[in-house]
mmCIF file with all atom_site columns, C-alpha atoms in Angstrom:
data_model
loop_
_atom_site.group_PDB
_atom_site.id
_atom_site.type_symbol
_atom_site.label_atom_id
_atom_site.label_alt_id
_atom_site.label_comp_id
_atom_site.label_asym_id
_atom_site.label_entity_id
_atom_site.label_seq_id
_atom_site.pdbx_PDB_ins_code
_atom_site.Cartn_x
_atom_site.Cartn_y
_atom_site.Cartn_z
_atom_site.occupancy
_atom_site.B_iso_or_equiv
_atom_site.pdbx_formal_charge
_atom_site.auth_seq_id
_atom_site.auth_comp_id
_atom_site.auth_asym_id
_atom_site.auth_atom_id
_atom_site.pdbx_PDB_model_num
ATOM 1   C CA . UNK A 1 1   ? -14.739 -14.435 31.361  1.00 0.00 ? 85  UNK A CA 1
ATOM 2   C CA . UNK A 1 2   ? -17.971 -14.506 29.337  1.00 0.00 ? 86  UNK A CA 1
ATOM 3   C CA . UNK A 1 3   ? -18.692 -15.780 25.692  1.00 0.00 ? 87  UNK A CA 1
ATOM 4   C CA . UNK A 1 4   ? -19.650 -12.845 24.373  1.00 0.00 ? 88  UNK A CA 1
ATOM 5   C CA . UNK A 1 5   ? -16.149 -10.850 26.063  1.00 0.00 ? 89  UNK A CA 1
ATOM 6   C CA . UNK A 1 6   ? -14.099 -13.695 24.667  1.00 0.00 ? 90  UNK A CA 1
ATOM 7   C CA . UNK A 1 7   ? -15.806 -13.251 21.423  1.00 0.00 ? 91  UNK A CA 1
ATOM 8   C CA . UNK A 1 8   ? -15.098 -9.447  21.404  1.00 0.00 ? 92  UNK A CA 1
ATOM 9   C CA . UNK A 1 9   ? -11.555 -10.188 22.608  1.00 0.00 ? 93  UNK A CA 1
ATOM 10  C CA . UNK A 1 10  ? -11.472 -12.776 19.406  1.00 0.00 ? 94  UNK A CA 1
ATOM 11  C CA . UNK A 1 11  ? -12.778 -10.122 17.087  1.00 0.00 ? 95  UNK A CA 1
ATOM 12  C CA . UNK A 1 12  ? -10.167 -7.338  18.302  1.00 0.00 ? 96  UNK A CA 1
ATOM 13  C CA . UNK A 1 13  ? -7.050  -9.685  17.835  1.00 0.00 ? 97  UNK A CA 1
ATOM 14  C CA . UNK A 1 14  ? -8.084  -10.597 14.362  1.00 0.00 ? 98  UNK A CA 1
ATOM 15  C CA . UNK A 1 15  ? -8.252  -7.237  13.711  1.00 0.00 ? 99  UNK A CA 1
ATOM 16  C CA . UNK A 1 16  ? -5.158  -6.170  14.837  1.00 0.00 ? 100 UNK A CA 1
ATOM 17  C CA . UNK A 1 17  ? -3.764  -9.422  13.115  1.00 0.00 ? 101 UNK A CA 1
ATOM 18  C CA . UNK A 1 18  ? -4.874  -8.254  10.053  1.00 0.00 ? 102 UNK A CA 1
ATOM 19  C CA . UNK A 1 19  ? -4.013  -4.927  10.143  1.00 0.00 ? 103 UNK A CA 1
ATOM 20  C CA . UNK A 1 20  ? -0.333  -5.655  11.354  1.00 0.00 ? 104 UNK A CA 1
ATOM 21  C CA . UNK A 1 21  ? -0.468  -7.926  8.159   1.00 0.00 ? 105 UNK A CA 1
ATOM 22  C CA . UNK A 1 22  ? -1.325  -4.788  5.754   1.00 0.00 ? 106 UNK A CA 1
ATOM 23  C CA . UNK A 1 23  ? 1.244   -2.616  7.398   1.00 0.00 ? 107 UNK A CA 1
ATOM 24  C CA . UNK A 1 24  ? 3.848   -5.246  6.668   1.00 0.00 ? 108 UNK A CA 1
ATOM 25  C CA . UNK A 1 25  ? 3.810   -4.947  3.011   1.00 0.00 ? 109 UNK A CA 1
ATOM 26  C CA . UNK A 1 26  ? 7.729   -5.447  1.654   1.00 0.00 ? 110 UNK A CA 1
ATOM 27  C CA . UNK A 1 27  ? 7.714   -2.786  -0.386  1.00 0.00 ? 111 UNK A CA 1
ATOM 28  C CA . UNK A 1 28  ? 7.165   -0.088  1.398   1.00 0.00 ? 112 UNK A CA 1
ATOM 29  C CA . UNK A 1 29  ? 8.765   -1.651  4.307   1.00 0.00 ? 113 UNK A CA 1
ATOM 30  C CA . UNK A 1 30  ? 10.427  0.623   7.476   1.00 0.00 ? 114 UNK A CA 1
ATOM 31  C CA . UNK A 1 31  ? 12.923  -1.405  9.440   1.00 0.00 ? 115 UNK A CA 1
ATOM 32  C CA . UNK A 1 32  ? 10.900  -0.945  13.425  1.00 0.00 ? 116 UNK A CA 1
ATOM 33  C CA . UNK A 1 33  ? 7.454   0.041   12.257  1.00 0.00 ? 117 UNK A CA 1
ATOM 34  C CA . UNK A 1 34  ? 6.008   -3.051  13.274  1.00 0.00 ? 118 UNK A CA 1
ATOM 35  C CA . UNK A 1 35  ? 6.827   -3.374  16.502  1.00 0.00 ? 119 UNK A CA 1
ATOM 36  C CA . UNK A 1 36  ? 5.611   -0.133  17.351  1.00 0.00 ? 120 UNK A CA 1
ATOM 37  C CA . UNK A 1 37  ? 2.084   0.508   18.755  1.00 0.00 ? 121 UNK A CA 1
ATOM 38  C CA . UNK A 1 38  ? -0.787  0.511   16.639  1.00 0.00 ? 122 UNK A CA 1
ATOM 39  C CA . UNK A 1 39  ? -3.182  3.227   17.685  1.00 0.00 ? 123 UNK A CA 1
ATOM 40  C CA . UNK A 1 40  ? -6.770  3.365   15.710  1.00 0.00 ? 124 UNK A CA 1
ATOM 41  C CA . UNK A 1 41  ? -8.188  6.538   16.374  1.00 0.00 ? 125 UNK A CA 1
ATOM 42  C CA . UNK A 1 42  ? -12.120 6.686   14.340  1.00 0.00 ? 126 UNK A CA 1
ATOM 43  C CA . UNK A 1 43  ? -15.472 8.517   15.388  1.00 0.00 ? 127 UNK A CA 1
ATOM 44  C CA . UNK A 1 44  ? -16.850 5.041   16.544  1.00 0.00 ? 128 UNK A CA 1
ATOM 45  C CA . UNK A 1 45  ? -16.084 1.507   16.651  1.00 0.00 ? 129 UNK A CA 1
ATOM 46  C CA . UNK A 1 46  ? -19.130 -1.315  15.834  1.00 0.00 ? 130 UNK A CA 1
ATOM 47  C CA . UNK A 1 47  ? -18.285 -5.004  16.462  1.00 0.00 ? 131 UNK A CA 1
ATOM 48  C CA . UNK A 1 48  ? -20.715 -7.280  14.896  1.00 0.00 ? 132 UNK A CA 1
ATOM 49  C CA . UNK A 1 49  ? -19.594 -10.608 16.442  1.00 0.00 ? 133 UNK A CA 1
ATOM 50  C CA . UNK A 1 50  ? -21.973 -12.740 15.013  1.00 0.00 ? 134 UNK A CA 1
ATOM 51  C CA . UNK A 1 51  ? -21.035 -11.874 11.387  1.00 0.00 ? 135 UNK A CA 1
ATOM 52  C CA . UNK A 1 52  ? -17.440 -11.714 12.895  1.00 0.00 ? 136 UNK A CA 1
ATOM 53  C CA . UNK A 1 53  ? -16.515 -8.297  11.679  1.00 0.00 ? 137 UNK A CA 1
ATOM 54  C CA . UNK A 1 54  ? -15.469 -4.810  12.869  1.00 0.00 ? 138 UNK A CA 1
ATOM 55  C CA . UNK A 1 55  ? -16.134 -1.193  11.451  1.00 0.00 ? 139 UNK A CA 1
ATOM 56  C CA . UNK A 1 56  ? -14.589 1.923   12.438  1.00 0.00 ? 140 UNK A CA 1
ATOM 57  C CA . UNK A 1 57  ? -16.662 4.748   11.154  1.00 0.00 ? 141 UNK A CA 1
ATOM 58  C CA . UNK A 1 58  ? -14.440 8.310   10.966  1.00 0.00 ? 142 UNK A CA 1
ATOM 59  C CA . UNK A 1 59  ? -12.573 9.695   10.011  1.00 0.00 ? 143 UNK A CA 1
ATOM 60  C CA . UNK A 1 60  ? -10.346 6.854   10.449  1.00 0.00 ? 144 UNK A CA 1
ATOM 61  C CA . UNK A 1 61  ? -6.889  7.142   11.027  1.00 0.00 ? 145 UNK A CA 1
ATOM 62  C CA . UNK A 1 62  ? -4.358  4.095   11.957  1.00 0.00 ? 146 UNK A CA 1
ATOM 63  C CA . UNK A 1 63  ? -1.342  4.827   12.850  1.00 0.00 ? 147 UNK A CA 1
ATOM 64  C CA . UNK A 1 64  ? 2.247   2.697   13.482  1.00 0.00 ? 148 UNK A CA 1
ATOM 65  C CA . UNK A 1 65  ? 5.572   4.112   13.405  1.00 0.00 ? 149 UNK A CA 1
ATOM 66  C CA . UNK A 1 66  ? 6.090   5.795   9.739   1.00 0.00 ? 150 UNK A CA 1
ATOM 67  C CA . UNK A 1 67  ? 2.774   4.094   8.302   1.00 0.00 ? 151 UNK A CA 1
ATOM 68  C CA . UNK A 1 68  ? -0.300  6.220   8.180   1.00 0.00 ? 152 UNK A CA 1
ATOM 69  C CA . UNK A 1 69  ? -3.547  5.237   6.809   1.00 0.00 ? 153 UNK A CA 1
ATOM 70  C CA . UNK A 1 70  ? -6.612  7.618   6.347   1.00 0.00 ? 154 UNK A CA 1
ATOM 71  C CA . UNK A 1 71  ? -10.391 6.545   5.505   1.00 0.00 ? 155 UNK A CA 1
ATOM 72  C CA . UNK A 1 72  ? -13.618 7.169   6.046   1.00 0.00 ? 156 UNK A CA 1
ATOM 73  C CA . UNK A 1 73  ? -14.568 3.733   7.329   1.00 0.00 ? 157 UNK A CA 1
ATOM 74  C CA . UNK A 1 74  ? -12.204 0.273   7.678   1.00 0.00 ? 158 UNK A CA 1
ATOM 75  C CA . UNK A 1 75  ? -13.730 -2.629  8.416   1.00 0.00 ? 159 UNK A CA 1
ATOM 76  C CA . UNK A 1 76  ? -11.569 -5.623  9.272   1.00 0.00 ? 160 UNK A CA 1
ATOM 77  C CA . UNK A 1 77  ? -13.850 -9.055  8.193   1.00 0.00 ? 161 UNK A CA 1
ATOM 78  C CA . UNK A 1 78  ? -14.077 -13.131 7.441   1.00 0.00 ? 162 UNK A CA 1
ATOM 79  C CA . UNK A 1 79  ? -16.063 -13.436 4.458   1.00 0.00 ? 163 UNK A CA 1
ATOM 80  C CA . UNK A 1 80  ? -18.738 -16.144 4.919   1.00 0.00 ? 164 UNK A CA 1
ATOM 81  C CA . UNK A 1 81  ? -17.905 -19.301 4.206   1.00 0.00 ? 165 UNK A CA 1
ATOM 82  C CA . UNK A 1 82  ? -14.272 -18.589 4.596   1.00 0.00 ? 166 UNK A CA 1
ATOM 83  C CA . UNK A 1 83  ? -11.379 -18.581 6.624   1.00 0.00 ? 167 UNK A CA 1
ATOM 84  C CA . UNK A 1 84  ? -9.348  -15.716 4.826   1.00 0.00 ? 168 UNK A CA 1
ATOM 85  C CA . UNK A 1 85  ? -9.569  -12.337 6.746   1.00 0.00 ? 169 UNK A CA 1
ATOM 86  C CA . UNK A 1 86  ? -9.831  -8.992  5.242   1.00 0.00 ? 170 UNK A CA 1
ATOM 87  C CA . UNK A 1 87  ? -9.452  -5.163  5.473   1.00 0.00 ? 171 UNK A CA 1
ATOM 88  C CA . UNK A 1 88  ? -11.275 -2.840  3.685   1.00 0.00 ? 172 UNK A CA 1
ATOM 89  C CA . UNK A 1 89  ? -10.526 0.824   3.661   1.00 0.00 ? 173 UNK A CA 1
ATOM 90  C CA . UNK A 1 90  ? -12.939 3.060   1.994   1.00 0.00 ? 174 UNK A CA 1
ATOM 91  C CA . UNK A 1 91  ? -12.900 6.843   1.243   1.00 0.00 ? 175 UNK A CA 1
ATOM 92  C CA . UNK A 1 92  ? -12.616 9.716   -1.243  1.00 0.00 ? 176 UNK A CA 1
ATOM 93  C CA . UNK A 1 93  ? -9.791  8.952   -1.592  1.00 0.00 ? 177 UNK A CA 1
ATOM 94  C CA . UNK A 1 94  ? -8.494  6.461   1.338   1.00 0.00 ? 178 UNK A CA 1
ATOM 95  C CA . UNK A 1 95  ? -4.657  6.788   1.577   1.00 0.00 ? 179 UNK A CA 1
ATOM 96  C CA . UNK A 1 96  ? -1.505  4.845   2.402   1.00 0.00 ? 180 UNK A CA 1
ATOM 97  C CA . UNK A 1 97  ? 1.849   6.458   3.152   1.00 0.00 ? 181 UNK A CA 1
ATOM 98  C CA . UNK A 1 98  ? 5.398   4.649   5.052   1.00 0.00 ? 182 UNK A CA 1
ATOM 99  C CA . UNK A 1 99  ? 8.551   6.474   5.083   1.00 0.00 ? 183 UNK A CA 1
ATOM 100 C CA . UNK A 1 100 ? 11.013  4.044   3.373   1.00 0.00 ? 184 UNK A CA 1
ATOM 101 C CA . UNK A 1 101 ? 14.560  3.011   4.796   1.00 0.00 ? 185 UNK A CA 1
ATOM 102 C CA . UNK A 1 102 ? 15.794  5.597   2.400   1.00 0.00 ? 186 UNK A CA 1
ATOM 103 C CA . UNK A 1 103 ? 13.939  8.362   4.203   1.00 0.00 ? 187 UNK A CA 1
ATOM 104 C CA . UNK A 1 104 ? 11.776  9.020   1.059   1.00 0.00 ? 188 UNK A CA 1
ATOM 105 C CA . UNK A 1 105 ? 7.891   8.339   1.355   1.00 0.00 ? 189 UNK A CA 1
ATOM 106 C CA . UNK A 1 106 ? 6.298   5.731   -0.179  1.00 0.00 ? 190 UNK A CA 1
ATOM 107 C CA . UNK A 1 107 ? 2.224   6.073   -0.873  1.00 0.00 ? 191 UNK A CA 1
ATOM 108 C CA . UNK A 1 108 ? -0.887  4.526   -2.157  1.00 0.00 ? 192 UNK A CA 1
ATOM 109 C CA . UNK A 1 109 ? -4.665  5.689   -2.526  1.00 0.00 ? 193 UNK A CA 1
ATOM 110 C CA . UNK A 1 110 ? -7.490  4.817   -3.944  1.00 0.00 ? 194 UNK A CA 1
ATOM 111 C CA . UNK A 1 111 ? -11.728 4.587   -3.422  1.00 0.00 ? 195 UNK A CA 1
ATOM 112 C CA . UNK A 1 112 ? -11.329 1.514   -2.053  1.00 0.00 ? 196 UNK A CA 1
ATOM 113 C CA . UNK A 1 113 ? -8.083  -0.429  -0.377  1.00 0.00 ? 197 UNK A CA 1
ATOM 114 C CA . UNK A 1 114 ? -8.363  -3.738  0.109   1.00 0.00 ? 198 UNK A CA 1
ATOM 115 C CA . UNK A 1 115 ? -5.901  -6.533  1.712   1.00 0.00 ? 199 UNK A CA 1
ATOM 116 C CA . UNK A 1 116 ? -6.949  -10.058 1.623   1.00 0.00 ? 200 UNK A CA 1
ATOM 117 C CA . UNK A 1 117 ? -4.465  -11.776 4.204   1.00 0.00 ? 201 UNK A CA 1
ATOM 118 C CA . UNK A 1 118 ? -5.016  -15.453 3.066   1.00 0.00 ? 202 UNK A CA 1
ATOM 119 C CA . UNK A 1 119 ? -3.793  -14.536 -0.516  1.00 0.00 ? 203 UNK A CA 1
ATOM 120 C CA . UNK A 1 120 ? -1.378  -11.820 0.592   1.00 0.00 ? 204 UNK A CA 1
ATOM 121 C CA . UNK A 1 121 ? -2.646  -9.531  -2.082  1.00 0.00 ? 205 UNK A CA 1
ATOM 122 C CA . UNK A 1 122 ? -3.594  -5.585  -1.821  1.00 0.00 ? 206 UNK A CA 1
ATOM 123 C CA . UNK A 1 123 ? -6.244  -4.200  -4.005  1.00 0.00 ? 207 UNK A CA 1
ATOM 124 C CA . UNK A 1 124 ? -6.926  -0.702  -5.076  1.00 0.00 ? 208 UNK A CA 1
ATOM 125 C CA . UNK A 1 125 ? -9.860  0.340   -6.515  1.00 0.00 ? 209 UNK A CA 1
ATOM 126 C CA . UNK A 1 126 ? -11.488 3.419   -7.982  1.00 0.00 ? 210 UNK A CA 1
ATOM 127 C CA . UNK A 1 127 ? -8.947  6.147   -8.552  1.00 0.00 ? 211 UNK A CA 1
ATOM 128 C CA . UNK A 1 128 ? -6.391  3.866   -7.787  1.00 0.00 ? 212 UNK A CA 1
ATOM 129 C CA . UNK A 1 129 ? -2.431  5.531   -7.454  1.00 0.00 ? 213 UNK A CA 1
ATOM 130 C CA . UNK A 1 130 ? 0.575   4.176   -6.075  1.00 0.00 ? 214 UNK A CA 1
ATOM 131 C CA . UNK A 1 131 ? 3.279   6.228   -5.271  1.00 0.00 ? 215 UNK A CA 1
ATOM 132 C CA . UNK A 1 132 ? 7.646   5.385   -4.497  1.00 0.00 ? 216 UNK A CA 1
ATOM 133 C CA . UNK A 1 133 ? 10.547  7.707   -5.082  1.00 0.00 ? 217 UNK A CA 1
ATOM 134 C CA . UNK A 1 134 ? 9.182   9.946   -7.374  1.00 0.00 ? 218 UNK A CA 1
ATOM 135 C CA . UNK A 1 135 ? 7.496   6.951   -9.568  1.00 0.00 ? 219 UNK A CA 1
ATOM 136 C CA . UNK A 1 136 ? 3.623   6.674   -10.478 1.00 0.00 ? 220 UNK A CA 1
ATOM 137 C CA . UNK A 1 137 ? 1.839   3.800   -11.660 1.00 0.00 ? 221 UNK A CA 1
ATOM 138 C CA . UNK A 1 138 ? -2.393  5.343   -11.956 1.00 0.00 ? 222 UNK A CA 1
ATOM 139 C CA . UNK A 1 139 ? -4.937  3.296   -12.779 1.00 0.00 ? 223 UNK A CA 1
ATOM 140 C CA . UNK A 1 140 ? -8.987  2.450   -12.050 1.00 0.00 ? 224 UNK A CA 1
ATOM 141 C CA . UNK A 1 141 ? -7.549  -0.953  -10.344 1.00 0.00 ? 225 UNK A CA 1
ATOM 142 C CA . UNK A 1 142 ? -4.202  -1.827  -9.492  1.00 0.00 ? 226 UNK A CA 1
ATOM 143 C CA . UNK A 1 143 ? -3.368  -5.273  -7.582  1.00 0.00 ? 227 UNK A CA 1
ATOM 144 C CA . UNK A 1 144 ? -0.119  -6.370  -6.258  1.00 0.00 ? 228 UNK A CA 1
ATOM 145 C CA . UNK A 1 145 ? 0.526   -9.846  -4.654  1.00 0.00 ? 229 UNK A CA 1
ATOM 146 C CA . UNK A 1 146 ? 3.011   -9.172  -1.987  1.00 0.00 ? 230 UNK A CA 1
ATOM 147 C CA . UNK A 1 147 ? 4.234   -12.863 -2.205  1.00 0.00 ? 231 UNK A CA 1
ATOM 148 C CA . UNK A 1 148 ? 4.658   -13.094 -6.024  1.00 0.00 ? 232 UNK A CA 1
ATOM 149 C CA . UNK A 1 149 ? 5.756   -9.574  -6.383  1.00 0.00 ? 233 UNK A CA 1
ATOM 150 C CA . UNK A 1 150 ? 3.162   -9.344  -9.048  1.00 0.00 ? 234 UNK A CA 1
ATOM 151 C CA . UNK A 1 151 ? 1.408   -6.085  -10.002 1.00 0.00 ? 235 UNK A CA 1
ATOM 152 C CA . UNK A 1 152 ? -1.636  -5.571  -12.408 1.00 0.00 ? 236 UNK A CA 1
ATOM 153 C CA . UNK A 1 153 ? -2.750  -2.329  -13.283 1.00 0.00 ? 237 UNK A CA 1
ATOM 154 C CA . UNK A 1 154 ? -6.148  -2.028  -15.242 1.00 0.00 ? 238 UNK A CA 1
ATOM 155 C CA . UNK A 1 155 ? -8.142  1.010   -16.795 1.00 0.00 ? 239 UNK A CA 1
ATOM 156 C CA . UNK A 1 156 ? -11.993 0.768   -16.818 1.00 0.00 ? 240 UNK A CA 1
ATOM 157 C CA . UNK A 1 157 ? -11.981 0.544   -20.508 1.00 0.00 ? 241 UNK A CA 1
ATOM 158 C CA . UNK A 1 158 ? -14.232 3.298   -21.247 1.00 0.00 ? 242 UNK A CA 1
ATOM 159 C CA . UNK A 1 159 ? -13.241 6.656   -22.513 1.00 0.00 ? 243 UNK A CA 1
ATOM 160 C CA . UNK A 1 160 ? -10.070 8.122   -22.043 1.00 0.00 ? 244 UNK A CA 1
ATOM 161 C CA . UNK A 1 161 ? -9.223  5.942   -19.057 1.00 0.00 ? 245 UNK A CA 1
ATOM 162 C CA . UNK A 1 162 ? -5.625  4.593   -19.318 1.00 0.00 ? 246 UNK A CA 1
ATOM 163 C CA . UNK A 1 163 ? -3.421  3.340   -16.811 1.00 0.00 ? 247 UNK A CA 1
ATOM 164 C CA . UNK A 1 164 ? -0.311  5.650   -16.425 1.00 0.00 ? 248 UNK A CA 1
ATOM 165 C CA . UNK A 1 165 ? 2.859   5.103   -15.292 1.00 0.00 ? 249 UNK A CA 1
ATOM 166 C CA . UNK A 1 166 ? 5.594   7.491   -14.633 1.00 0.00 ? 250 UNK A CA 1
ATOM 167 C CA . UNK A 1 167 ? 9.322   6.309   -14.190 1.00 0.00 ? 251 UNK A CA 1
ATOM 168 C CA . UNK A 1 168 ? 11.764  8.459   -13.129 1.00 0.00 ? 252 UNK A CA 1
ATOM 169 C CA . UNK A 1 169 ? 15.114  8.607   -14.385 1.00 0.00 ? 253 UNK A CA 1
ATOM 170 C CA . UNK A 1 170 ? 16.867  7.932   -11.784 1.00 0.00 ? 254 UNK A CA 1
ATOM 171 C CA . UNK A 1 171 ? 14.587  4.643   -10.739 1.00 0.00 ? 255 UNK A CA 1
ATOM 172 C CA . UNK A 1 172 ? 15.870  2.799   -13.608 1.00 0.00 ? 256 UNK A CA 1
ATOM 173 C CA . UNK A 1 173 ? 19.527  4.137   -14.744 1.00 0.00 ? 257 UNK A CA 1
ATOM 174 C CA . UNK A 1 174 ? 22.209  1.878   -13.852 1.00 0.00 ? 258 UNK A CA 1
ATOM 175 C CA . UNK A 1 175 ? 24.313  3.161   -10.926 1.00 0.00 ? 259 UNK A CA 1
ATOM 176 C CA . UNK A 1 176 ? 26.879  0.409   -10.957 1.00 0.00 ? 260 UNK A CA 1
ATOM 177 C CA . UNK A 1 177 ? 28.160  1.008   -14.613 1.00 0.00 ? 261 UNK A CA 1
ATOM 178 C CA . UNK A 1 178 ? 31.099  2.555   -14.966 1.00 0.00 ? 262 UNK A CA 1
ATOM 179 C CA . UNK A 1 179 ? 30.896  6.549   -16.058 1.00 0.00 ? 263 UNK A CA 1
ATOM 180 C CA . UNK A 1 180 ? 32.139  6.913   -19.852 1.00 0.00 ? 264 UNK A CA 1
ATOM 181 C CA . UNK A 1 181 ? 34.369  9.872   -20.416 1.00 0.00 ? 265 UNK A CA 1
ATOM 182 C CA . UNK A 1 182 ? 32.435  11.947  -23.022 1.00 0.00 ? 266 UNK A CA 1
ATOM 183 C CA . UNK A 1 183 ? 34.763  10.960  -26.174 1.00 0.00 ? 267 UNK A CA 1
ATOM 184 C CA . UNK A 1 184 ? 37.344  13.043  -27.513 1.00 0.00 ? 268 UNK A CA 1
ATOM 185 C CA . UNK A 1 185 ? 37.155  15.640  -30.313 1.00 0.00 ? 269 UNK A CA 1
ATOM 186 C CA . UNK A 1 186 ? 39.653  15.357  -32.704 1.00 0.00 ? 270 UNK A CA 1
ATOM 187 C CA . UNK A 1 187 ? 41.456  19.068  -32.803 1.00 0.00 ? 271 UNK A CA 1
ATOM 188 C CA . UNK A 1 188 ? 42.692  19.468  -36.596 1.00 0.00 ? 272 UNK A CA 1
ATOM 189 C CA . UNK A 1 189 ? 46.550  20.831  -36.537 1.00 0.00 ? 273 UNK A CA 1
ATOM 190 C CA . UNK A 1 190 ? 47.000  23.687  -38.907 1.00 0.00 ? 274 UNK A CA 1
ATOM 191 C CA . UNK A 1 191 ? 49.942  23.358  -40.472 1.00 0.00 ? 275 UNK A CA 1
ATOM 192 C CA . UNK A 1 192 ? 51.909  26.331  -42.049 1.00 0.00 ? 276 UNK A CA 1
ATOM 193 C CA . UNK A 1 193 ? 53.090  26.773  -45.588 1.00 0.00 ? 277 UNK A CA 1
#
């Protein structure tokens, strides 16, 4: 196998392992999705072996089990002077969806969806939105550290732009709490003279 073919194979392995890590987000995990084949459909693919990156031009669609990612472009690369691998999906918007174990669909969208494998950090930038079980977080930028399970949502800080969180009532009610019967209303007895 030639040196160029080995590098191209290595770049493809890096890309596929990077995408698999992106798709293993525990908040959106459905059992069995990661055991399915990974399929990337794009208009074109460019492997820049010297700079250790692969660019898929689109529209780009990534499917693995119930996971769907749609973008105008997908870049998988290792930044200069780093061992960290990154994936960046861009679009108007780029979208992510996955069927959850309970059968509901979890979604995310933004102008840019970035995933850093070294820090296990997912960053949604530009019109960022997360939806799960009817609840939603929106902002200019949403950053989620998967290992630490920490979410930071930020606005641009200008104008009326704010972080908005909408939580559906069924998502914060304690289902295990015993149900209390409604209080009884005392009935006055009439006394006949």
